[in-house]
Short mmCIF file of C-alpha atoms in Angstrom, two decimals:
data_model
loop_
_atom_site.label_atom_id
_atom_site.label_comp_id
_atom_site.label_asym_id
_atom_site.label_seq_id
_atom_site.Cartn_x
_atom_site.Cartn_y
_atom_site.Cartn_z
CA MET A 1 18.45 102.45 51.12
CA GLU A 2 20.74 99.25 50.12
CA ALA A 3 21.51 100.85 46.82
CA ALA A 4 22.65 104.30 48.18
CA ARG A 5 24.95 102.40 50.47
CA ARG A 6 26.36 100.53 47.77
CA SER A 7 26.85 103.71 45.71
CA LEU A 8 29.60 104.97 48.29
CA ASP A 9 31.48 102.01 48.61
CA PRO A 10 34.48 102.79 46.91
CA GLU A 11 35.80 99.28 46.44
CA ARG A 12 32.56 97.80 44.78
CA LEU A 13 32.98 96.19 41.79
CA LEU A 14 30.26 95.78 38.75
CA PRO A 15 28.60 92.69 38.19
CA GLY A 16 31.33 90.52 35.95
CA GLU A 17 34.31 92.70 36.72
CA ASP A 18 37.08 90.81 37.74
CA LEU A 19 40.09 93.11 38.52
CA ALA A 20 42.48 90.46 37.52
CA SER A 21 41.66 89.56 34.19
CA ASN A 22 43.89 89.07 31.38
CA ASP A 23 41.69 89.00 28.53
CA PRO A 24 42.43 92.10 26.46
CA ALA A 25 38.78 92.24 24.99
CA ASP A 26 37.40 91.97 28.70
CA VAL A 27 39.70 94.97 29.92
CA ALA A 28 38.56 97.18 26.86
CA ARG A 29 35.34 96.70 27.55
CA TRP A 30 35.67 97.67 31.23
CA VAL A 31 37.68 100.66 29.80
CA THR A 32 34.57 101.64 27.66
CA ILE A 33 32.11 101.13 30.56
CA TYR A 34 33.67 103.21 33.24
CA ARG A 35 34.21 105.94 30.46
CA GLU A 36 30.13 106.07 29.87
CA LEU A 37 29.98 105.91 33.49
CA LYS A 38 32.27 108.85 34.34
CA GLU A 39 30.88 110.89 31.59
CA THR A 40 27.56 110.88 32.00
CA LYS A 41 27.90 111.10 36.03
CA GLN A 42 29.98 114.37 34.91
CA THR A 43 27.09 115.44 32.86
CA LEU A 44 24.82 114.72 35.90
CA ALA A 45 27.21 116.69 37.96
CA ASP A 46 27.50 119.67 35.70
CA ASP A 47 23.74 119.79 35.09
CA LEU A 48 23.25 119.91 39.06
CA ALA A 49 25.82 122.65 39.62
CA ALA A 50 23.95 124.89 36.98
CA ALA A 51 20.39 124.20 38.45
CA LEU A 52 21.96 125.06 42.07
CA GLU A 53 22.19 128.84 40.40
CA THR A 54 18.77 129.25 40.30
CA ALA A 55 17.74 127.32 43.42
CA SER A 56 16.18 128.44 46.55
CA GLN A 57 18.19 128.68 49.34
CA ALA A 58 17.21 125.66 51.16
CA ALA A 59 16.93 123.61 48.22
CA ARG A 60 20.69 124.64 47.18
CA ALA A 61 21.59 123.65 50.54
CA GLU A 62 20.16 120.19 50.45
CA LEU A 63 21.44 119.58 46.98
CA GLU A 64 25.03 120.49 47.81
CA SER A 65 25.02 118.62 51.00
CA VAL A 66 23.82 115.38 49.68
CA ASP A 67 23.58 114.95 46.19
CA MET A 68 26.50 116.50 44.71
CA VAL A 69 28.38 114.86 47.36
CA LEU A 70 27.06 111.49 46.22
CA ILE A 71 27.80 112.38 42.86
CA SER A 72 31.18 113.46 43.77
CA VAL A 73 31.91 110.16 45.50
CA GLN A 74 30.61 107.83 42.32
CA LEU A 75 32.37 110.17 40.10
CA ASP A 76 35.49 109.67 41.78
CA ARG A 77 35.10 105.56 42.00
CA PHE A 78 34.49 105.68 38.54
CA GLU A 79 37.41 107.98 37.47
CA ARG A 80 39.65 105.82 39.68
CA ARG A 81 38.38 102.41 37.72
CA PHE A 82 38.77 103.94 34.08
CA THR A 83 42.20 104.61 35.14
CA TYR A 84 42.62 101.20 36.71
CA TRP A 85 41.41 99.62 33.56
CA SER A 86 43.05 102.02 31.08
CA ASP A 87 46.37 101.45 32.98
CA ARG A 88 45.80 97.44 32.72
CA GLU A 89 45.05 97.83 29.07
CA ARG A 90 48.48 99.30 28.12
CA GLU A 91 50.00 96.83 30.25
CA LEU A 92 48.30 94.26 28.48
CA SER A 93 49.18 95.57 24.84
CA THR A 94 52.96 96.08 26.36
CA MET A 95 53.06 92.74 27.30
CA ALA A 96 51.52 91.18 24.11
CA GLY A 97 54.25 93.48 22.06
CA ARG A 98 57.10 91.39 24.24
CA GLU A 99 55.70 88.43 23.06
CA LYS A 100 55.75 88.92 19.42
#
């Protein structure tokens, strides 16, 4: 139950994630991690949507009202974090270019 609660926290950071990091390698690592997470979660959402087409009415109602909602919330968080880290990567790259 704790895992379900944590998965819905839109501000939850992954272990070791530091939003203030100025280390380009660390930032690039988080871009990669969140790209993987959002792509995987999108695949799950697509697969579930396909399964809904042949599911019984009762199963579809449950899957749409619970599973799709959870996946959507998680996907949204992963997309926001991916955007954050991608923007941070560009920002650090720009700053490094100015220092030369």
